[in-house]
Amino acid sequence: MLTVQFIRLSTLAQTPQIMTPHSSGYDLAAAIETDITIPPMGRYCIPTGIAIALPVGAEAQIRPRSGLAFKYGIGILNSPGTIDADYRGEIKIILFNAGEEAFTVTPGMRIAQMVISALPQVELIEVKE
């Protein structure tokens, strides 16, 4: 089992949560004080108020929530976003509105998923053919 430490950088931050016993991703919530409205074809970088410390040999991927994507056309612009083991800054989510109507992110709204994985040791070998 991988152990990943996290810290709240804001009093608005919520603990990442697994929502069902077999979920692969931890839901991340918006650590904002007021609503943020994203217009159609617009984007906004939403803070989560948390930072993580991944062990060497692990990565975290930030992925869209399928319900937001299907219902409202909300995705993550650089999906999946990758967090490397040496990154210690705040996790922020670049939400993109591909929908036809403005979308409002509210304080504490679950906006993304974080999937943490162990990475295999890989050796790349150049060949001629």
GROMACS .gro file of C-alpha atoms in nm:
model
  129
    1MET     CA    1   0.000   0.000   0.000
    2LEU     CA    2   0.123   0.349  -0.086
    3THR     CA    3   0.115   0.611   0.186
    4VAL     CA    4   0.053   0.966   0.066
    5GLN     CA    5   0.064   1.261   0.302
    6PHE     CA    6  -0.147   1.568   0.239
    7ILE     CA    7  -0.173   1.911   0.395
    8ARG     CA    8  -0.451   2.167   0.399
    9LEU     CA    9  -0.322   2.498   0.267
   10SER     CA   10  -0.654   2.670   0.330
   11THR     CA   11  -0.929   2.650   0.590
   12LEU     CA   12  -1.162   2.596   0.291
   13ALA     CA   13  -0.984   2.274   0.187
   14GLN     CA   14  -1.166   1.943   0.215
   15THR     CA   15  -1.007   1.603   0.268
   16PRO     CA   16  -0.991   1.411  -0.064
   17GLN     CA   17  -1.258   1.142  -0.044
   18ILE     CA   18  -1.323   0.800  -0.191
   19MET     CA   19  -1.700   0.804  -0.242
   20THR     CA   20  -1.766   0.428  -0.271
   21PRO     CA   21  -1.574   0.122  -0.149
   22HIS     CA   22  -1.451   0.039  -0.501
   23SER     CA   23  -1.377   0.390  -0.630
   24SER     CA   24  -1.034   0.431  -0.787
   25GLY     CA   25  -1.022   0.808  -0.750
   26TYR     CA   26  -1.035   1.053  -0.462
   27ASP     CA   27  -1.278   1.338  -0.522
   28LEU     CA   28  -1.125   1.685  -0.497
   29ALA     CA   29  -1.334   1.985  -0.395
   30ALA     CA   30  -1.320   2.355  -0.479
   31ALA     CA   31  -1.157   2.554  -0.196
   32ILE     CA   32  -1.323   2.883  -0.284
   33GLU     CA   33  -1.510   3.142  -0.078
   34THR     CA   34  -1.761   3.249  -0.341
   35ASP     CA   35  -1.916   3.109  -0.658
   36ILE     CA   36  -1.710   3.111  -0.978
   37THR     CA   37  -1.898   3.113  -1.307
   38ILE     CA   38  -1.729   2.972  -1.615
   39PRO     CA   39  -1.884   3.091  -1.942
   40PRO     CA   40  -1.929   2.859  -2.242
   41MET     CA   41  -1.587   2.789  -2.396
   42GLY     CA   42  -1.425   2.948  -2.092
   43ARG     CA   43  -1.178   2.809  -1.841
   44TYR     CA   44  -1.081   2.883  -1.483
   45CYS     CA   45  -0.811   2.750  -1.249
   46ILE     CA   46  -0.984   2.636  -0.930
   47PRO     CA   47  -0.781   2.585  -0.609
   48THR     CA   48  -0.833   2.274  -0.397
   49GLY     CA   49  -0.645   2.408  -0.096
   50ILE     CA   50  -0.442   2.088  -0.059
   51ALA     CA   51  -0.090   1.969  -0.143
   52ILE     CA   52   0.032   1.610  -0.141
   53ALA     CA   53   0.365   1.436  -0.085
   54LEU     CA   54   0.386   1.138  -0.316
   55PRO     CA   55   0.656   0.879  -0.252
   56VAL     CA   56   0.921   0.824  -0.518
   57GLY     CA   57   0.784   0.575  -0.769
   58ALA     CA   58   0.427   0.709  -0.755
   59GLU     CA   59   0.221   0.959  -0.953
   60ALA     CA   60  -0.121   1.117  -0.921
   61GLN     CA   61  -0.345   1.185  -1.217
   62ILE     CA   62  -0.616   1.450  -1.202
   63ARG     CA   63  -0.918   1.348  -1.405
   64PRO     CA   64  -1.260   1.496  -1.481
   65ARG     CA   65  -1.572   1.384  -1.299
   66SER     CA   66  -1.792   1.200  -1.549
   67GLY     CA   67  -2.116   1.344  -1.410
   68LEU     CA   68  -1.999   1.703  -1.465
   69ALA     CA   69  -1.877   1.612  -1.813
   70PHE     CA   70  -2.201   1.446  -1.921
   71LYS     CA   71  -2.451   1.682  -1.758
   72TYR     CA   72  -2.277   2.016  -1.815
   73GLY     CA   73  -1.985   1.970  -2.056
   74ILE     CA   74  -1.729   2.042  -1.782
   75GLY     CA   75  -1.386   1.888  -1.826
   76ILE     CA   76  -1.026   1.940  -1.727
   77LEU     CA   77  -0.824   2.124  -1.989
   78ASN     CA   78  -0.501   1.924  -1.946
   79SER     CA   79  -0.668   1.593  -1.873
   80PRO     CA   80  -0.526   1.393  -1.721
   81GLY     CA   81  -0.315   1.633  -1.524
   82THR     CA   82  -0.005   1.466  -1.382
   83ILE     CA   83   0.140   1.528  -1.037
   84ASP     CA   84   0.497   1.403  -1.004
   85ALA     CA   85   0.654   1.273  -0.683
   86ASP     CA   86   0.867   1.588  -0.646
   87TYR     CA   87   0.579   1.840  -0.672
   88ARG     CA   88   0.474   1.991  -0.339
   89GLY     CA   89   0.259   2.284  -0.449
   90GLU     CA   90  -0.115   2.330  -0.427
   91ILE     CA   91  -0.327   2.112  -0.651
   92LYS     CA   92  -0.531   2.337  -0.879
   93ILE     CA   93  -0.783   2.220  -1.136
   94ILE     CA   94  -0.813   2.387  -1.477
   95LEU     CA   95  -1.183   2.345  -1.550
   96PHE     CA   96  -1.306   2.401  -1.905
   97ASN     CA   97  -1.670   2.460  -2.001
   98ALA     CA   98  -1.749   2.293  -2.334
   99GLY     CA   99  -2.121   2.327  -2.261
  100GLU     CA  100  -2.368   2.571  -2.412
  101GLU     CA  101  -2.451   2.744  -2.083
  102ALA     CA  102  -2.245   2.910  -1.811
  103PHE     CA  103  -2.149   2.674  -1.529
  104THR     CA  104  -2.115   2.783  -1.167
  105VAL     CA  105  -1.862   2.622  -0.934
  106THR     CA  106  -1.977   2.658  -0.574
  107PRO     CA  107  -1.766   2.644  -0.257
  108GLY     CA  108  -1.692   2.283  -0.164
  109MET     CA  109  -1.820   2.140  -0.495
  110ARG     CA  110  -1.651   1.817  -0.600
  111ILE     CA  111  -1.476   1.915  -0.924
  112ALA     CA  112  -1.222   1.644  -1.012
  113GLN     CA  113  -1.083   1.303  -0.923
  114MET     CA  114  -0.730   1.217  -0.818
  115VAL     CA  115  -0.605   0.867  -0.902
  116ILE     CA  116  -0.277   0.763  -0.739
  117SER     CA  117  -0.068   0.488  -0.898
  118ALA     CA  118   0.265   0.315  -0.850
  119LEU     CA  119   0.494   0.349  -1.149
  120PRO     CA  120   0.699   0.062  -1.289
  121GLN     CA  121   1.075   0.098  -1.326
  122VAL     CA  122   1.132   0.137  -1.699
  123GLU     CA  123   1.448   0.128  -1.908
  124LEU     CA  124   1.420   0.274  -2.260
  125ILE     CA  125   1.651   0.111  -2.512
  126GLU     CA  126   1.712   0.265  -2.854
  127VAL     CA  127   1.704   0.018  -3.141
  128LYS     CA  128   1.770   0.049  -3.516
  129GLU     CA  129   1.442  -0.112  -3.628
   0.00000   0.00000   0.00000
